[in-house]
Every structure is written in C-alpha cells, then in structure tokens.
mmCIF file of C-alpha atoms in Angstrom:
data_model
loop_
_atom_site.group_PDB
_atom_site.id
_atom_site.type_symbol
_atom_site.label_atom_id
_atom_site.label_comp_id
_atom_site.label_asym_id
_atom_site.label_seq_id
_atom_site.Cartn_x
_atom_site.Cartn_y
_atom_site.Cartn_z
ATOM 1 C CA ASN A 1 105.334 175.970 136.604
ATOM 2 C CA GLY A 2 108.158 173.434 135.868
ATOM 3 C CA THR A 3 109.907 172.358 132.653
ATOM 4 C CA ASN A 4 108.428 169.459 130.590
ATOM 5 C CA GLY A 5 109.870 166.020 131.298
ATOM 6 C CA LYS A 6 111.072 163.634 128.701
ATOM 7 C CA THR A 7 108.778 161.137 127.060
ATOM 8 C CA VAL A 8 109.155 157.437 126.086
ATOM 9 C CA LEU A 9 107.104 157.063 122.879
ATOM 10 C CA SER A 10 106.322 153.710 121.177
ATOM 11 C CA GLY A 11 105.094 152.072 117.952
ATOM 12 C CA THR A 12 105.280 148.987 115.979
ATOM 13 C CA VAL A 13 107.896 150.342 113.508
ATOM 14 C CA ASN A 14 111.157 152.407 113.942
ATOM 15 C CA PRO A 15 110.841 156.113 114.676
ATOM 16 C CA VAL A 16 110.637 158.724 111.888
ATOM 17 C CA VAL A 17 111.510 162.294 111.424
ATOM 18 C CA GLY A 18 108.834 164.626 113.101
ATOM 19 C CA VAL A 19 108.084 162.075 115.878
ATOM 20 C CA GLY A 20 109.072 163.271 119.570
ATOM 21 C CA VAL A 21 111.363 166.023 120.672
ATOM 22 C CA ALA A 22 114.891 166.265 122.001
ATOM 23 C CA GLY A 23 115.480 164.083 124.889
ATOM 24 C CA ASP A 24 112.655 161.556 124.134
ATOM 25 C CA PHE A 25 113.143 157.721 123.850
ATOM 26 C CA TYR A 26 111.311 155.450 121.292
ATOM 27 C CA LEU A 27 110.450 151.774 121.814
ATOM 28 C CA ASN A 28 109.711 149.536 118.767
ATOM 29 C CA THR A 29 107.244 147.055 120.368
ATOM 30 C CA THR A 30 107.485 144.698 117.423
ATOM 31 C CA THR A 31 111.420 144.235 117.622
ATOM 32 C CA ASN A 32 111.876 145.302 121.238
ATOM 33 C CA THR A 33 114.475 147.853 120.172
ATOM 34 C CA ILE A 34 114.790 151.237 121.958
ATOM 35 C CA TRP A 35 116.102 154.525 120.369
ATOM 36 C CA GLY A 36 117.268 157.694 122.159
ATOM 37 C CA PRO A 37 117.741 160.110 123.547
ATOM 38 C CA LYS A 38 116.647 161.958 120.572
ATOM 39 C CA THR A 39 118.711 165.095 119.552
ATOM 40 C CA ALA A 40 117.843 167.024 116.506
ATOM 41 C CA THR A 41 117.254 163.569 114.902
ATOM 42 C CA TRP A 42 116.971 159.954 116.091
ATOM 43 C CA PRO A 43 120.135 157.829 116.445
ATOM 44 C CA ALA A 44 120.936 155.689 113.384
ATOM 45 C CA SER A 45 120.279 152.530 115.261
ATOM 46 C CA GLY A 46 118.537 151.288 118.428
ATOM 47 C CA VAL A 47 119.648 148.932 121.215
ATOM 48 C CA SER A 48 117.842 145.710 121.444
ATOM 49 C CA LEU A 49 116.227 145.229 124.853
ATOM 50 C CA VAL A 50 116.298 141.130 124.388
ATOM 51 C CA GLY A 51 119.388 139.444 125.116
ATOM 52 C CA PRO A 52 120.755 136.335 123.434
ATOM 53 C CA ALA A 53 118.784 132.942 123.925
ATOM 54 C CA GLY A 54 119.794 130.941 127.156
ATOM 55 C CA THR A 55 120.918 127.554 127.139
ATOM 56 C CA ASN A 56 118.398 124.888 127.481
ATOM 57 C CA GLY A 57 117.532 123.641 131.188
ATOM 58 C CA THR A 58 117.640 120.083 132.073
ATOM 59 C CA ASN A 59 114.593 117.907 131.649
ATOM 60 C CA GLY A 60 112.057 117.540 134.515
ATOM 61 C CA THR A 61 111.238 114.108 135.839
ATOM 62 C CA ASN A 62 108.347 112.219 134.492
ATOM 63 C CA GLY A 63 105.089 112.628 136.237
ATOM 64 C CA THR A 64 103.133 109.623 137.587
ATOM 65 C CA ASN A 65 100.531 107.769 135.382
ATOM 66 C CA GLY A 66 97.077 108.793 135.712
ATOM 67 C CA THR A 67 94.249 106.345 136.643
ATOM 68 C CA ASN A 68 92.368 104.475 134.060
ATOM 69 C CA GLY A 69 89.031 106.181 133.007
ATOM 70 C CA ALA A 70 85.775 104.404 133.296
ATOM 71 C CA ALA A 71 84.747 101.726 130.895
ATOM 72 C CA GLY A 72 82.882 103.002 127.778
ATOM 73 C CA THR A 73 79.471 101.800 126.927
ATOM 74 C CA ASN A 74 78.934 99.010 124.424
ATOM 75 C CA GLY A 75 78.471 99.743 120.756
ATOM 76 C CA ALA A 76 75.281 98.922 118.968
ATOM 77 C CA ALA A 77 74.565 95.373 117.831
ATOM 78 C CA GLY A 78 75.799 94.556 114.258
ATOM 79 C CA THR A 79 73.306 93.414 111.575
ATOM 80 C CA ASN A 80 72.877 89.579 111.014
ATOM 81 C CA GLY A 81 74.839 88.087 108.188
ATOM 82 C CA ALA A 82 73.338 86.394 105.154
ATOM 83 C CA ALA A 83 71.982 83.018 105.580
ATOM 84 C CA GLY A 84 74.475 80.342 104.700
ATOM 85 C CA THR A 85 73.806 77.445 102.285
ATOM 86 C CA ASN A 86 72.482 74.218 103.474
ATOM 87 C CA GLY A 87 75.010 71.660 104.355
ATOM 88 C CA VAL A 88 74.838 67.798 103.647
ATOM 89 C CA SER A 89 72.848 65.459 105.770
ATOM 90 C CA GLY A 90 72.246 61.643 105.960
ATOM 91 C CA TYR A 91 76.061 60.882 105.467
ATOM 92 C CA GLU A 92 76.416 57.145 104.756
ATOM 93 C CA VAL A 93 79.237 54.761 103.513
ATOM 94 C CA VAL A 94 78.081 52.053 101.166
ATOM 95 C CA THR A 95 80.622 49.088 100.330
ATOM 96 C CA SER A 96 79.926 46.493 97.626
ATOM 97 C CA ILE A 97 80.489 42.928 97.889
ATOM 98 C CA ALA A 98 83.931 41.573 96.817
ATOM 99 C CA TYR A 99 84.054 41.132 92.967
ATOM 100 C CA PRO A 100 86.357 38.333 91.929
ATOM 101 C CA THR A 101 87.975 38.588 88.513
ATOM 102 C CA SER A 102 90.014 36.187 86.548
ATOM 103 C CA ASN A 103 89.650 37.498 82.866
ATOM 104 C CA ASP A 104 91.424 40.179 80.960
ATOM 105 C CA ALA A 105 88.505 42.308 79.979
ATOM 106 C CA ALA A 106 87.440 45.335 81.968
ATOM 107 C CA THR A 107 85.087 44.725 84.731
ATOM 108 C CA PRO A 108 83.000 47.643 85.844
ATOM 109 C CA ARG A 109 81.524 47.268 89.383
ATOM 110 C CA ARG A 110 79.362 49.710 91.560
ATOM 111 C CA ALA A 111 78.397 50.644 95.065
ATOM 112 C CA THR A 112 74.890 52.140 94.981
ATOM 113 C CA CYS A 113 73.549 54.582 97.441
ATOM 114 C CA PRO A 114 70.161 54.023 99.110
ATOM 115 C CA ALA A 115 67.193 55.641 97.474
ATOM 116 C CA GLY A 116 67.149 59.466 97.580
ATOM 117 C CA LYS A 117 70.839 59.755 98.413
ATOM 118 C CA LYS A 118 73.702 60.917 95.812
ATOM 119 C CA THR A 119 77.526 60.016 95.828
ATOM 120 C CA VAL A 120 79.939 62.894 96.865
ATOM 121 C CA GLY A 121 82.965 60.404 96.528
ATOM 122 C CA GLY A 122 84.052 56.831 96.612
ATOM 123 C CA GLY A 123 86.774 54.579 95.891
ATOM 124 C CA TYR A 124 87.889 50.933 95.845
ATOM 125 C CA THR A 125 89.873 48.323 97.833
ATOM 126 C CA GLU A 126 91.675 45.188 96.352
ATOM 127 C CA THR A 127 90.632 42.376 98.619
ATOM 128 C CA THR A 128 92.611 39.450 97.123
ATOM 129 C CA GLY A 129 95.488 39.234 94.634
ATOM 130 C CA SER A 130 97.947 41.510 93.318
ATOM 131 C CA GLY A 131 97.114 42.022 89.745
ATOM 132 C CA MET A 132 94.568 44.929 89.465
ATOM 133 C CA HIS A 133 94.796 47.822 87.007
ATOM 134 C CA ILE A 134 92.162 50.653 87.442
ATOM 135 C CA LEU A 135 90.930 51.918 84.164
ATOM 136 C CA ALA A 136 88.348 54.536 85.564
ATOM 137 C CA GLU A 137 86.451 55.433 88.548
ATOM 138 C CA GLY A 138 83.740 58.077 89.353
ATOM 139 C CA PRO A 139 80.067 58.882 89.908
ATOM 140 C CA ALA A 140 77.616 56.843 88.121
ATOM 141 C CA THR A 141 73.824 56.535 87.552
ATOM 142 C CA VAL A 142 71.814 53.411 88.439
ATOM 143 C CA VAL A 143 68.257 54.841 89.133
ATOM 144 C CA SER A 144 68.862 58.614 89.416
ATOM 145 C CA ALA A 145 71.799 60.836 88.448
ATOM 146 C CA ASN A 146 74.909 60.344 90.546
ATOM 147 C CA ASP A 147 73.345 57.639 92.783
ATOM 148 C CA SER A 148 76.276 55.315 92.769
ATOM 149 C CA TRP A 149 80.174 54.994 92.472
ATOM 150 C CA SER A 150 81.787 53.092 89.783
ATOM 151 C CA VAL A 151 85.169 51.448 89.296
ATOM 152 C CA SER A 152 86.348 49.769 86.250
ATOM 153 C CA ALA A 153 89.424 47.468 86.658
ATOM 154 C CA GLU A 154 91.264 44.793 84.549
ATOM 155 C CA ARG A 155 93.582 42.008 85.636
ATOM 156 C CA ILE A 156 97.235 42.165 84.814
ATOM 157 C CA VAL A 157 98.297 39.126 82.607
ATOM 158 C CA GLY A 158 98.347 35.932 84.672
ATOM 159 C CA ALA A 159 96.913 37.333 87.906
ATOM 160 C CA SER A 160 93.474 37.142 89.457
ATOM 161 C CA PHE A 161 92.093 39.485 91.968
ATOM 162 C CA SER A 162 88.884 40.608 93.804
ATOM 163 C CA PHE A 163 87.942 44.006 94.829
ATOM 164 C CA THR A 164 85.081 46.086 96.531
ATOM 165 C CA VAL A 165 83.673 49.535 95.697
ATOM 166 C CA THR A 166 82.942 52.175 98.177
ATOM 167 C CA ALA A 167 80.412 55.007 97.785
ATOM 168 C CA ILE A 168 80.038 57.997 100.185
ATOM 169 C CA CYS A 169 76.510 58.766 100.238
ATOM 170 C CA VAL A 170 74.487 61.994 101.445
ATOM 171 C CA SER A 171 70.767 62.913 101.252
ATOM 172 C CA ALA A 172 69.972 64.933 98.200
ATOM 173 C CA LEU A 173 69.763 68.707 98.875
#
C-alpha cells in the first residue's frame, strides 16, 4: 500500500487551522486565491490565480441592418366626438337706399333684414359729399330683435352728404 497523496481543498473563505494536512493546497473559490503547500500551518497569504485586467480590444465593425418587420394591425376605431353647434344659414347682405342729408341734426338710418333673419354685422358707405360724422352704429330692432343695422350720422358744418347702410343677415337659429 502506497503513501497518501496530497489534496487540493477548496471553500468560499480562506483556510483555517485544523483544515488539511501538511502538503495540501487550499483554493478560495470566491477570491480565486490559492494557499500552500501547508506545513504545520497555512502560509500567511495566498497567491491570486487571476492576473491583471487586459487592455480593451478594438471595436468590431457594425453589423448590417435587419429587414423591416411586418406591418402591425390597425387599432380600434375611436369614439365619435360630440355634435357641433349649428352654424348660420341664409346668409344675405341688404343695402339701404342712399339717404341724403343737409341739416346739422343726427340722422339715424337703417337697413332691415328680410322676415325671419337677424343681423350679425353691418356698416355704412358715404355715397356723396365729404362731410359725414358717424355718431353710432350697431344692431337695431324694427319688427323683431336685431333684425336691422342702424347708423346715426350728422353733417359737418356747411357740408352735405348721402350714405347707405348695409346689414349682414342670416336665418335665425
């Protein structure tokens, strides 16, 4: 019968007294450090089996682009939005006759929309002269609320003029 051989022991911590016999080696598998050979005791320090980190290698070349994937399926239809408010209809522009004025008093004149329509705006045009001073303009009522556009004008001293009034009419909503 031959003599016992030597053993390589291992663990996750450094070797302690009472582990192994003379001639054994011990590997710490956590730090990759080896101790030995053991005499009556383990050496004070082990030898790392891991060398220093090497230098970084050069970058490899980029790979080719992959092909496009198949188109995805359409998403579900969205819900309908809320109903919008009604718009205007029956748009019509009404222009009054030319009103001549030769006095200094304020002269209110109107353009009236057809029955069932309301004004949404208006204006005036001086058709003759150059002596008109506008005092006021805006919606007015002849038969029903806001069914006409009114302009109040006066002449500038010594001048006479004539003007027309325009109403922008729409059907009542």
